[in-house]
CSV table of C-alpha atoms and ligand atoms in Angstrom, one decimal:
chain,number,residue,atom,x,y,z
R,1,MET,CA,44.3,181.7,149.0
R,2,ASN,CA,47.0,182.8,146.5
R,3,PRO,CA,47.9,180.8,143.4
R,4,ARG,CA,50.9,179.1,145.2
R,5,GLU,CA,48.7,177.9,148.0
R,6,PHE,CA,46.2,176.7,145.5
R,7,LEU,CA,48.9,174.5,143.9
R,8,ASP,CA,49.9,173.3,147.4
R,9,SER,CA,46.4,172.2,148.1
R,10,LYS,CA,45.6,170.4,144.9
R,11,LYS,CA,48.5,168.0,144.5
R,12,GLU,CA,46.3,164.9,144.6
R,13,VAL,CA,43.6,166.2,142.3
R,14,ARG,CA,46.2,167.3,139.8
R,15,LEU,CA,47.7,163.8,139.7
R,16,GLU,CA,44.3,162.3,139.0
R,17,GLU,CA,43.7,164.8,136.2
R,18,LEU,CA,47.0,163.9,134.7
R,19,LYS,CA,46.0,160.2,134.9
R,20,ALA,CA,42.7,161.0,133.1
R,21,PHE,CA,44.7,162.8,130.3
R,22,LEU,CA,47.0,159.8,130.0
R,23,ARG,CA,44.2,157.2,129.6
R,24,PHE,CA,43.6,158.3,126.0
R,25,PRO,CA,45.7,156.3,123.6
R,26,SER,CA,46.2,159.3,121.4
R,27,VAL,CA,48.7,157.7,119.1
R,28,SER,CA,48.9,160.0,116.1
R,29,ALA,CA,50.8,157.6,113.8
R,30,LYS,CA,48.1,155.0,113.7
R,31,SER,CA,44.7,155.5,112.0
R,32,GLU,CA,43.0,153.0,114.3
R,33,HIS,CA,43.5,155.6,117.1
R,34,ALA,CA,41.8,158.5,115.2
R,35,LYS,CA,38.8,158.3,117.6
R,36,ASP,CA,41.0,158.3,120.7
R,37,ILE,CA,42.9,161.3,119.4
R,38,LEU,CA,39.5,163.2,119.0
R,39,ALA,CA,38.3,162.1,122.4
R,40,CYS,CA,41.6,163.3,123.9
R,41,ALA,CA,41.3,166.7,122.2
R,42,GLU,CA,37.8,167.0,123.5
R,43,TRP,CA,38.8,166.1,127.0
R,44,LEU,CA,41.6,168.7,126.9
R,45,ALA,CA,39.4,171.4,125.4
R,46,LYS,CA,36.7,170.8,128.1
R,47,HIS,CA,39.2,170.8,130.9
R,48,MET,CA,40.6,174.2,129.7
R,49,GLU,CA,37.2,175.6,129.2
R,50,LYS,CA,36.3,174.8,132.8
R,51,ILE,CA,39.5,176.5,134.0
R,52,GLY,CA,38.4,179.7,132.3
R,53,PHE,CA,39.9,179.7,128.8
R,54,ASN,CA,38.0,180.4,125.6
R,55,THR,CA,38.6,177.2,123.8
R,56,LYS,CA,38.0,175.7,120.4
R,57,ILE,CA,39.0,172.5,118.6
R,58,MET,CA,40.3,173.6,115.2
R,59,PRO,CA,40.6,171.3,112.2
R,60,THR,CA,43.8,170.9,110.3
R,61,GLY,CA,44.7,168.8,107.3
R,62,GLY,CA,45.3,166.0,109.9
R,63,HIS,CA,44.4,165.7,113.6
R,64,PRO,CA,42.9,168.8,115.1
R,65,VAL,CA,44.5,171.5,117.2
R,66,VAL,CA,43.2,172.4,120.6
R,67,TYR,CA,43.3,176.2,120.8
R,68,ALA,CA,42.6,178.1,124.0
R,69,GLU,CA,43.1,181.7,125.0
R,70,TYR,CA,42.8,184.1,127.8
R,71,ILE,CA,42.9,187.8,126.8
R,72,LYS,CA,42.5,190.7,129.2
R,73,PRO,CA,42.8,194.2,127.6
R,74,GLY,CA,45.6,196.1,129.3
R,75,ASN,CA,48.0,193.1,129.6
R,76,ARG,CA,51.1,194.0,127.7
R,77,THR,CA,52.6,190.5,127.2
R,78,THR,CA,51.1,187.7,125.1
R,79,ILE,CA,52.5,184.2,125.6
R,80,LEU,CA,51.9,181.5,123.0
R,81,TYR,CA,52.2,178.1,124.6
R,82,TYR,CA,52.8,175.1,122.5
R,83,GLY,CA,52.5,171.4,123.4
R,84,HIS,CA,51.3,168.2,121.9
R,85,TYR,CA,48.5,165.8,123.1
R,86,ASP,CA,49.5,163.0,120.7
R,87,VAL,CA,51.9,160.3,121.8
R,88,GLN,CA,54.2,157.8,120.2
R,89,PRO,CA,53.0,154.2,119.6
R,90,ALA,CA,53.4,152.1,122.7
R,91,GLU,CA,54.8,149.0,121.0
R,92,PRO,CA,56.5,146.7,121.9
R,93,PHE,CA,53.7,146.1,124.4
R,94,GLU,CA,55.4,143.0,126.0
R,95,LEU,CA,58.2,145.2,127.3
R,96,TRP,CA,55.8,147.3,129.4
R,97,LYS,CA,55.6,146.2,133.1
R,98,THR,CA,52.1,147.9,133.2
R,99,SER,CA,49.5,148.7,130.6
R,100,PRO,CA,50.7,151.9,128.7
R,101,PHE,CA,47.4,153.6,128.8
R,102,GLU,CA,46.4,152.6,132.4
R,103,PRO,CA,48.6,155.0,134.4
R,104,ILE,CA,49.9,153.9,137.7
R,105,VAL,CA,52.1,155.5,140.4
R,106,GLU,CA,55.1,153.7,141.6
R,107,ASN,CA,58.2,154.9,143.5
R,108,GLY,CA,57.4,158.5,142.9
R,109,TYR,CA,56.8,158.1,139.2
R,110,ILE,CA,53.7,158.1,137.1
R,111,ILE,CA,54.1,155.5,134.4
R,112,ALA,CA,52.2,155.7,131.1
R,113,ARG,CA,52.8,156.5,127.4
R,114,GLY,CA,52.8,160.3,127.1
R,115,SER,CA,53.6,161.0,130.8
R,116,THR,CA,56.8,162.9,130.1
R,117,ASP,CA,56.3,163.4,126.3
R,118,ASP,CA,54.3,165.6,126.4
R,119,LYS,CA,51.1,165.4,128.4
R,120,GLY,CA,52.6,165.7,131.9
R,121,GLN,CA,54.8,168.6,130.9
R,122,LEU,CA,52.1,170.4,129.0
R,123,LEU,CA,49.6,170.1,131.9
R,124,THR,CA,51.9,172.0,134.2
R,125,HIS,CA,51.2,175.3,132.4
R,126,ILE,CA,47.5,174.7,132.4
R,127,LYS,CA,47.6,174.0,136.1
R,128,ALA,CA,49.5,177.2,136.7
R,129,VAL,CA,46.8,179.2,135.0
R,130,GLU,CA,44.1,177.4,136.9
R,131,ALA,CA,45.9,178.4,140.1
R,132,TYR,CA,45.5,182.0,139.2
R,133,LEU,CA,41.9,181.9,138.0
R,134,ALA,CA,40.6,179.6,140.7
R,135,THR,CA,41.8,182.0,143.4
R,136,GLY,CA,39.9,184.9,141.9
R,137,GLN,CA,42.9,186.5,140.2
R,138,GLN,CA,43.2,187.7,136.7
R,139,LEU,CA,46.2,186.7,134.6
R,140,PRO,CA,48.9,189.4,134.2
R,141,VAL,CA,49.6,188.2,130.7
R,142,ASN,CA,47.5,187.2,127.7
R,143,MET,CA,47.8,183.6,126.8
R,144,LYS,CA,47.2,181.5,123.7
R,145,PHE,CA,47.6,177.7,123.8
R,146,LEU,CA,48.3,175.9,120.6
R,147,ILE,CA,48.2,172.2,121.4
R,148,GLU,CA,48.6,169.9,118.4
R,149,GLY,CA,47.9,166.2,117.8
R,150,GLU,CA,50.5,165.4,115.2
R,151,GLU,CA,53.9,166.2,116.7
R,152,GLU,CA,55.0,162.6,117.0
R,153,SER,CA,54.2,162.1,113.3
R,154,GLY,CA,56.2,165.1,112.1
R,155,SER,CA,53.7,168.0,112.5
R,156,GLU,CA,53.0,167.8,108.8
R,157,ASN,CA,49.9,170.0,108.8
R,158,LEU,CA,50.9,172.5,111.4
R,159,GLU,CA,52.9,174.9,109.2
R,160,LYS,CA,49.8,175.5,107.0
R,161,PHE,CA,47.7,175.9,110.2
R,162,ILE,CA,50.0,178.6,111.5
R,163,ASN,CA,50.2,180.4,108.2
R,164,ASP,CA,46.4,180.4,108.0
R,165,ASN,CA,46.0,181.6,111.6
R,166,SER,CA,49.0,183.9,111.9
R,167,ALA,CA,46.8,186.8,113.2
R,168,LEU,CA,45.2,184.6,115.8
R,169,LEU,CA,48.5,183.4,117.0
R,170,LYS,CA,50.2,186.8,117.3
R,171,ALA,CA,52.3,186.9,120.5
R,172,ASP,CA,55.5,188.1,122.1
R,173,VAL,CA,57.2,184.8,122.8
R,174,VAL,CA,56.6,181.1,122.7
R,175,VAL,CA,56.9,178.8,125.7
R,176,VAL,CA,57.3,175.0,125.2
R,177,SER,CA,57.8,172.3,127.9
R,178,ASP,CA,58.7,169.3,125.8
R,179,THR,CA,62.4,168.8,126.5
R,180,ALA,CA,64.3,167.5,129.5
R,181,GLN,CA,66.4,168.7,132.5
R,182,TYR,CA,70.1,168.3,132.1
R,183,GLY,CA,70.1,165.7,134.9
R,184,ARG,CA,68.8,164.8,138.3
R,185,ASN,CA,68.3,168.1,140.2
R,186,SER,CA,69.8,170.0,137.3
R,187,PRO,CA,67.0,171.8,135.6
R,188,ALA,CA,67.8,173.5,132.3
R,189,VAL,CA,66.8,176.1,129.8
R,190,THR,CA,67.3,174.7,126.3
R,191,TYR,CA,68.6,177.1,123.8
R,192,GLY,CA,68.9,174.8,120.7
R,193,LEU,CA,67.3,171.8,119.1
R,194,ARG,CA,68.4,169.7,116.1
R,195,GLY,CA,66.3,169.6,113.0
R,196,ILE,CA,65.4,166.5,111.1
R,197,ALA,CA,65.0,165.1,107.5
R,198,PHE,CA,63.3,161.8,106.6
R,199,MET,CA,63.6,159.6,103.6
R,200,GLU,CA,62.9,156.0,102.5
R,201,VAL,CA,64.9,154.1,100.0
R,202,LYS,CA,63.6,151.1,98.1
R,203,LEU,CA,65.9,148.9,95.9
R,204,ILE,CA,64.2,146.5,93.5
R,205,GLY,CA,66.0,143.6,91.9
R,206,PRO,CA,64.1,140.7,90.2
R,207,ASP,CA,60.3,141.2,89.9
R,208,ARG,CA,59.7,138.4,92.4
R,209,ASP,CA,61.6,136.4,94.9
R,210,LEU,CA,63.8,133.8,93.1
R,211,HIS,CA,65.5,130.5,94.0
R,212,SER,CA,68.9,131.6,95.4
R,213,GLY,CA,70.5,128.4,94.1
R,214,SER,CA,69.3,128.8,90.5
R,215,PHE,CA,69.8,132.6,90.3
R,216,GLY,CA,72.1,133.7,93.2
R,217,GLY,CA,75.5,134.9,92.0
R,218,ALA,CA,74.2,136.3,88.7
R,219,ILE,CA,71.0,138.2,89.6
R,220,PRO,CA,71.4,141.2,91.9
R,221,ASN,CA,70.3,140.8,95.5
R,222,PRO,CA,68.8,144.1,96.6
R,223,ILE,CA,69.5,143.4,100.3
R,224,ASN,CA,73.2,142.9,99.5
R,225,VAL,CA,73.2,146.1,97.6
R,226,LEU,CA,71.3,148.1,100.2
R,227,ALA,CA,73.7,146.9,102.9
R,228,LYS,CA,76.6,148.2,100.9
R,229,VAL,CA,74.8,151.5,100.2
R,230,ILE,CA,74.1,152.0,103.9
R,231,ALA,CA,77.6,151.1,104.8
R,232,SER,CA,78.9,153.7,102.4
R,233,LEU,CA,77.0,156.5,104.1
R,234,HIS,CA,79.7,156.9,106.8
R,235,ASP,CA,83.4,156.8,106.7
R,236,GLU,CA,85.9,155.3,109.2
R,237,SER,CA,85.7,158.4,111.4
R,238,ARG,CA,81.9,158.1,111.3
R,239,HIS,CA,81.5,161.3,109.3
R,240,VAL,CA,78.6,161.2,106.9
R,241,THR,CA,80.0,160.8,103.4
R,242,ILE,CA,77.1,162.4,101.5
R,243,GLU,CA,78.6,165.1,99.2
R,244,GLY,CA,78.0,168.5,100.6
R,245,PHE,CA,76.4,167.2,103.8
R,246,TYR,CA,78.5,169.5,106.0
R,247,ASP,CA,78.6,172.5,103.7
R,248,ASP,CA,76.2,174.6,105.8
R,249,VAL,CA,77.2,173.4,109.2
R,250,LEU,CA,78.6,176.2,111.3
R,251,PRO,CA,81.6,175.5,113.5
R,252,ILE,CA,80.9,175.2,117.2
R,253,SER,CA,81.4,178.6,118.7
R,254,GLU,CA,83.9,179.3,121.4
R,255,TRP,CA,81.1,180.4,123.7
R,256,GLU,CA,79.3,177.1,123.2
R,257,LYS,CA,82.5,175.0,123.6
R,258,LYS,CA,83.0,176.8,126.9
R,259,GLN,CA,79.4,176.3,127.9
R,260,ILE,CA,79.6,172.6,127.2
R,261,ALA,CA,82.9,172.2,128.9
R,262,ARG,CA,81.4,173.7,132.1
R,263,LEU,CA,78.7,171.0,132.3
R,264,PRO,CA,79.4,167.9,134.3
R,265,PHE,CA,79.3,164.8,132.1
R,266,ASP,CA,79.9,161.3,133.2
R,267,GLU,CA,80.4,158.9,130.3
R,268,LYS,CA,79.8,155.8,132.3
R,269,GLU,CA,76.5,157.1,133.7
R,270,PHE,CA,75.5,158.1,130.2
R,271,LEU,CA,76.1,154.6,128.9
R,272,GLU,CA,74.4,153.0,131.8
R,273,LYS,CA,71.2,155.0,131.0
R,274,THR,CA,71.1,153.4,127.5
R,275,GLY,CA,72.3,149.9,128.2
R,276,ALA,CA,74.8,150.2,125.2
R,277,LYS,CA,78.2,148.7,125.6
R,278,GLY,CA,80.3,151.6,124.3
R,279,LEU,CA,80.2,154.9,122.5
R,280,MET,CA,80.3,155.3,118.7
R,281,GLY,CA,80.2,158.9,117.7
R,282,GLU,CA,81.8,161.1,115.1
R,283,ARG,CA,85.5,161.4,115.7
R,284,GLY,CA,86.8,164.7,116.9
R,285,PHE,CA,83.8,165.8,118.9
R,286,SER,CA,82.8,165.3,122.6
R,287,VAL,CA,79.6,163.4,123.3
R,288,LEU,CA,77.6,166.6,124.0
R,289,GLU,CA,78.9,168.2,120.8
R,290,GLN,CA,77.9,165.1,118.9
R,291,LEU,CA,74.4,165.2,120.4
R,292,TRP,CA,73.7,168.9,120.2
R,293,SER,CA,75.8,170.5,117.5
R,294,ARG,CA,76.6,167.9,114.9
R,295,PRO,CA,74.4,166.5,112.2
R,296,THR,CA,73.9,162.7,112.0
R,297,LEU,CA,72.4,160.1,109.7
R,298,ASP,CA,70.7,157.0,111.1
R,299,ILE,CA,68.9,154.0,109.6
R,300,ASN,CA,65.7,153.6,111.6
R,301,GLY,CA,64.4,150.4,110.0
R,302,ILE,CA,65.2,148.0,107.3
R,303,ARG,CA,63.0,145.5,105.5
R,304,GLY,CA,63.2,142.9,102.8
R,305,GLY,CA,63.4,139.2,102.2
R,306,TYR,CA,62.3,136.4,104.4
R,307,GLN,CA,61.6,137.1,108.1
R,308,GLY,CA,59.6,134.0,109.1
R,309,GLU,CA,60.6,131.0,111.0
R,310,GLY,CA,63.3,128.8,109.6
R,311,GLY,CA,65.3,129.4,106.4
R,312,LYS,CA,64.2,130.3,102.9
R,313,THR,CA,66.7,130.2,100.1
R,314,ILE,CA,65.7,133.2,98.0
R,315,ILE,CA,67.1,136.2,96.2
R,316,PRO,CA,64.6,138.7,97.5
R,317,SER,CA,62.8,141.0,95.1
R,318,TRP,CA,63.3,144.1,97.1
R,319,ALA,CA,64.8,145.8,100.1
R,320,THR,CA,63.8,149.1,101.9
R,321,CYS,CA,65.2,151.2,104.6
R,322,LYS,CA,64.0,154.3,106.5
R,323,ILE,CA,66.6,157.0,107.1
R,324,THR,CA,66.5,160.1,109.3
R,325,MET,CA,69.1,162.8,109.5
R,326,ARG,CA,69.4,165.1,112.5
R,327,LEU,CA,70.3,168.6,111.3
R,328,VAL,CA,71.8,171.6,112.9
R,329,PRO,CA,70.8,175.2,112.4
R,330,ASN,CA,71.7,176.6,108.9
R,331,GLN,CA,71.3,173.2,107.2
R,332,ASN,CA,68.2,173.1,105.0
R,333,PRO,CA,66.2,169.8,105.2
R,334,LYS,CA,65.2,170.0,101.5
R,335,ASP,CA,68.7,170.6,100.4
R,336,ILE,CA,70.1,167.8,102.5
R,337,LEU,CA,67.4,165.4,101.2
R,338,ASP,CA,68.4,166.3,97.6
R,339,LYS,CA,72.0,165.8,98.4
R,340,ALA,CA,71.3,162.4,100.0
R,341,GLU,CA,69.2,161.3,97.1
R,342,ARG,CA,71.9,162.3,94.6
R,343,TYR,CA,74.5,160.4,96.5
R,344,ILE,CA,72.5,157.3,97.1
R,345,ARG,CA,71.5,157.1,93.4
R,346,LYS,CA,75.2,157.3,92.5
R,347,LEU,CA,76.0,154.4,94.9
R,348,CYS,CA,73.3,152.2,93.4
R,349,PRO,CA,74.4,150.0,90.5
R,350,PRO,CA,72.3,150.1,87.3
R,351,SER,CA,71.2,146.5,87.9
R,352,VAL,CA,68.8,147.5,90.7
R,353,LYS,CA,66.0,150.0,90.5
R,354,CYS,CA,66.3,152.7,93.1
R,355,GLU,CA,63.1,154.4,94.4
R,356,ILE,CA,63.5,157.2,96.9
R,357,ILE,CA,60.7,158.9,98.9
R,358,LYS,CA,61.7,162.2,100.5
R,359,HIS,CA,59.4,163.0,103.4
R,360,GLY,CA,60.7,166.5,104.3
R,361,GLY,CA,61.6,167.6,107.8
R,362,ALA,CA,62.3,170.6,109.9
R,363,PRO,CA,65.4,172.8,110.4
R,364,GLY,CA,67.3,173.0,113.7
R,365,VAL,CA,66.9,176.1,115.9
R,366,VAL,CA,68.8,178.2,118.3
R,367,VAL,CA,67.3,180.7,120.7
R,368,PRO,CA,69.3,183.9,121.3
R,369,THR,CA,71.2,183.4,124.5
R,370,ASP,CA,71.5,187.0,125.4
R,371,GLY,CA,68.5,189.2,126.2
R,372,PRO,CA,65.8,189.2,128.8
R,373,TRP,CA,63.6,186.2,127.8
R,374,LEU,CA,66.0,183.4,128.6
R,375,GLU,CA,67.0,185.1,131.8
R,376,ALA,CA,63.4,185.4,132.9
R,377,ALA,CA,62.9,181.7,132.1
R,378,GLY,CA,66.0,180.9,134.2
R,379,ARG,CA,64.6,182.9,137.1
R,380,ALA,CA,61.3,181.1,136.9
R,381,ILE,CA,63.0,177.7,137.1
R,382,LYS,CA,65.1,178.9,140.0
R,383,THR,CA,61.9,179.8,141.8
R,384,GLY,CA,60.1,176.6,141.0
R,385,PHE,CA,62.9,174.1,141.5
R,386,GLY,CA,64.9,176.0,144.1
R,387,LEU,CA,67.9,175.2,141.9
R,388,GLU,CA,70.1,177.2,139.5
R,389,PRO,CA,69.3,176.1,135.9
R,390,VAL,CA,72.0,175.3,133.3
R,391,PHE,CA,71.8,176.3,129.7
R,392,ILE,CA,71.8,173.4,127.3
R,393,LYS,CA,70.9,172.2,123.8
R,394,GLU,CA,69.0,169.0,122.9
R,395,GLY,CA,69.6,166.5,120.1
R,396,GLY,CA,65.8,165.9,119.6
R,397,SER,CA,63.5,167.9,117.3
R,398,ILE,CA,60.3,169.9,117.7
R,399,PRO,CA,59.5,170.7,114.1
R,400,VAL,CA,57.2,173.7,114.8
R,401,VAL,CA,59.8,175.7,116.7
R,402,SER,CA,61.4,176.8,113.5
R,403,THR,CA,58.0,177.6,112.0
R,404,PHE,CA,57.3,180.0,114.9
R,405,LYS,CA,60.4,181.9,114.0
R,406,ARG,CA,59.9,181.9,110.3
R,407,VAL,CA,56.2,182.6,110.1
R,408,LEU,CA,55.5,184.5,113.3
R,409,GLY,CA,58.9,185.9,114.0
R,410,LEU,CA,58.9,184.5,117.5
R,411,ASP,CA,61.6,183.0,119.6
R,412,THR,CA,60.8,180.0,121.8
R,413,LEU,CA,61.6,179.4,125.4
R,414,LEU,CA,62.2,175.7,125.9
R,415,LEU,CA,61.7,174.7,129.6
R,416,GLY,CA,61.9,171.0,130.1
R,417,TRP,CA,60.7,169.3,133.3
R,418,GLY,CA,61.5,165.7,132.2
R,419,GLN,CA,64.6,163.6,132.4
R,420,SER,CA,66.5,161.9,129.6
R,421,ASP,CA,65.9,158.6,131.3
R,422,ASP,CA,62.1,159.0,131.5
R,423,ASN,CA,61.9,156.5,128.6
R,424,ALA,CA,60.2,158.8,126.1
R,425,HIS,CA,59.4,156.8,123.0
R,426,SER,CA,60.4,153.6,124.9
R,427,PRO,CA,58.6,151.1,127.0
R,428,ASN,CA,57.7,152.1,130.6
R,429,GLU,CA,57.6,155.9,129.9
R,430,ARG,CA,57.5,157.7,133.2
R,431,PHE,CA,57.5,161.2,134.7
R,432,ALA,CA,58.6,161.9,138.3
R,433,ILE,CA,55.8,163.4,140.3
R,434,ALA,CA,58.4,165.7,141.9
R,435,ASP,CA,59.3,167.0,138.4
R,436,PHE,CA,55.6,167.4,137.5
R,437,GLU,CA,55.2,169.4,140.7
R,438,ARG,CA,58.3,171.5,140.3
R,439,GLY,CA,57.2,172.1,136.7
R,440,CYS,CA,53.9,173.5,138.0
R,441,TYR,CA,55.5,175.9,140.4
R,442,SER,CA,58.0,177.0,137.7
R,443,ALA,CA,55.2,177.5,135.2
R,444,LEU,CA,53.5,179.7,137.8
R,445,ALA,CA,56.6,181.7,138.4
R,446,LEU,CA,57.1,182.1,134.6
R,447,ILE,CA,53.8,183.8,134.2
R,448,ASP,CA,54.9,186.4,136.7
R,449,GLU,CA,58.4,186.8,135.1
R,450,LEU,CA,57.1,187.2,131.6
R,451,SER,CA,54.4,189.7,132.6
R,452,ARG,CA,57.2,192.2,133.0
R,453,LEU,CA,58.6,191.8,129.5
R,454,SER,CA,57.3,192.5,126.0
R,455,ARG,CA,58.7,192.6,122.5
P,501,BES,N1,59.7,166.0,122.9
P,501,BES,C1,60.3,165.4,121.8
P,501,BES,C2,61.5,166.3,121.3
P,501,BES,C3,62.7,166.1,122.1
P,501,BES,C4,63.4,164.9,122.1
P,501,BES,C5,63.3,167.1,122.8
P,501,BES,C6,64.5,164.7,122.9
P,501,BES,C7,64.4,166.9,123.6
P,501,BES,C8,65.0,165.7,123.6
P,501,BES,C9,59.3,165.3,120.6
P,501,BES,O1,58.1,164.9,121.0
P,501,BES,C10,59.8,164.4,119.6
P,501,BES,O2,59.9,163.2,119.9
P,501,BES,N2,60.2,164.8,118.4
P,501,BES,C11,60.5,164.0,117.3
P,501,BES,C12,60.1,164.8,116.1
P,501,BES,C13,59.9,163.9,114.9
P,501,BES,C14,58.8,162.9,115.0
P,501,BES,C15,59.7,164.8,113.7
P,501,BES,C16,61.9,163.6,117.3
P,501,BES,O3,62.8,164.3,117.8
P,501,BES,O4,62.2,162.5,116.9
P,502,MN,MN1,57.4,165.8,122.7
P,503,MN,MN1,58.3,162.6,121.3
């Protein structure tokens, strides 16, 4: 049996294994799931050990990394695979049609939290390796798998881990499957991701809630002030007004404009996917330019005042909001956070106290679009999907990709098997079994393709 035939013969088993992986509620953001995270890491390590990797669970400042390698002297290429075994919280539970950690198969989809982001996608590469080793073949490349448990919480401990283990992680190229295809039957190689910067703003007025009749009109209402601050962060054209926000943004290159113009894009279909009633992006840019090549600012949550049933006539003591900015390459998250802080402080009147927490972030990335690596990735996809891939960027972020470049000097090949309507981070997350399958065959072809290249 050759590796392809092995994949052919194990479709059912593979799906059961994915289900087992998905049953762990490995939610990194919530401390109540710390045990589940560990159990998931242990399952994964054992699974990889059984396949033939040398595996260890390595501590970090947070949730552990699962590290697995296969080294054969004489192989000239070393691939560093990255993925994450943690998942987003499943809330709101009531919007799930089935239980988020009890995977089921329906209409060709496997439905569970983590199915597309990222357990299902990650598993394809492991299954490709298994296909080699289980059929008595040696791998033509060396492999190192770095699988983390904190991606969905910002990968805050991973940079230090990579710094501390840079010799262990030495490789020629990084491979990540944690993005999406461009559309149905339109697989893609992703050559760019946006970065991200997080912050929280807290405005404090009176030192406790006050009667809004006795004090309203004279005493500052921090929610009123916060609303005004937030409204001042964009102008009429929906540009971000923070001073210097766009200073380091590079103009969209002619090559990229052409590339984007070549891609089919149906606005109606795009809207239908989201349920939104209309578009509302930065003026002067197409939707794909807005999503892929322009920085943004969004309020992710806002709190303060009375939220309970009925009314309560108060001037609230405080108001908070969470802000994320999506960044493009060449923008520095620290610098952007400093600029945002300076601007927000200027917007705040002296009658409220303004506390700002800057959480850091990660820069955006682009992968060189010329050169043999991306072409090899394209050929692997062509083999696995039987379809010509397109070259795209994504608006989401994978923080560690910039770390790979900065610390290890490595470019990353982003090969996504998912779909943008797989409901990642949403209720009823799903992954098409056909995409899982095509991912496995592409992952197999990729090993072959990359074995012919080295740095
Ligand atoms: N897999 C996503 C990244 C992604 C999202 C790629 C959309 C392509 C399209 C990843 O798991 C993710 O959700 N990243 C977070 C990072 C954040 C928590 C620092 C994101 O983009 O919000
Ligand atoms: Mn992911
Ligand atoms: Mn995610």
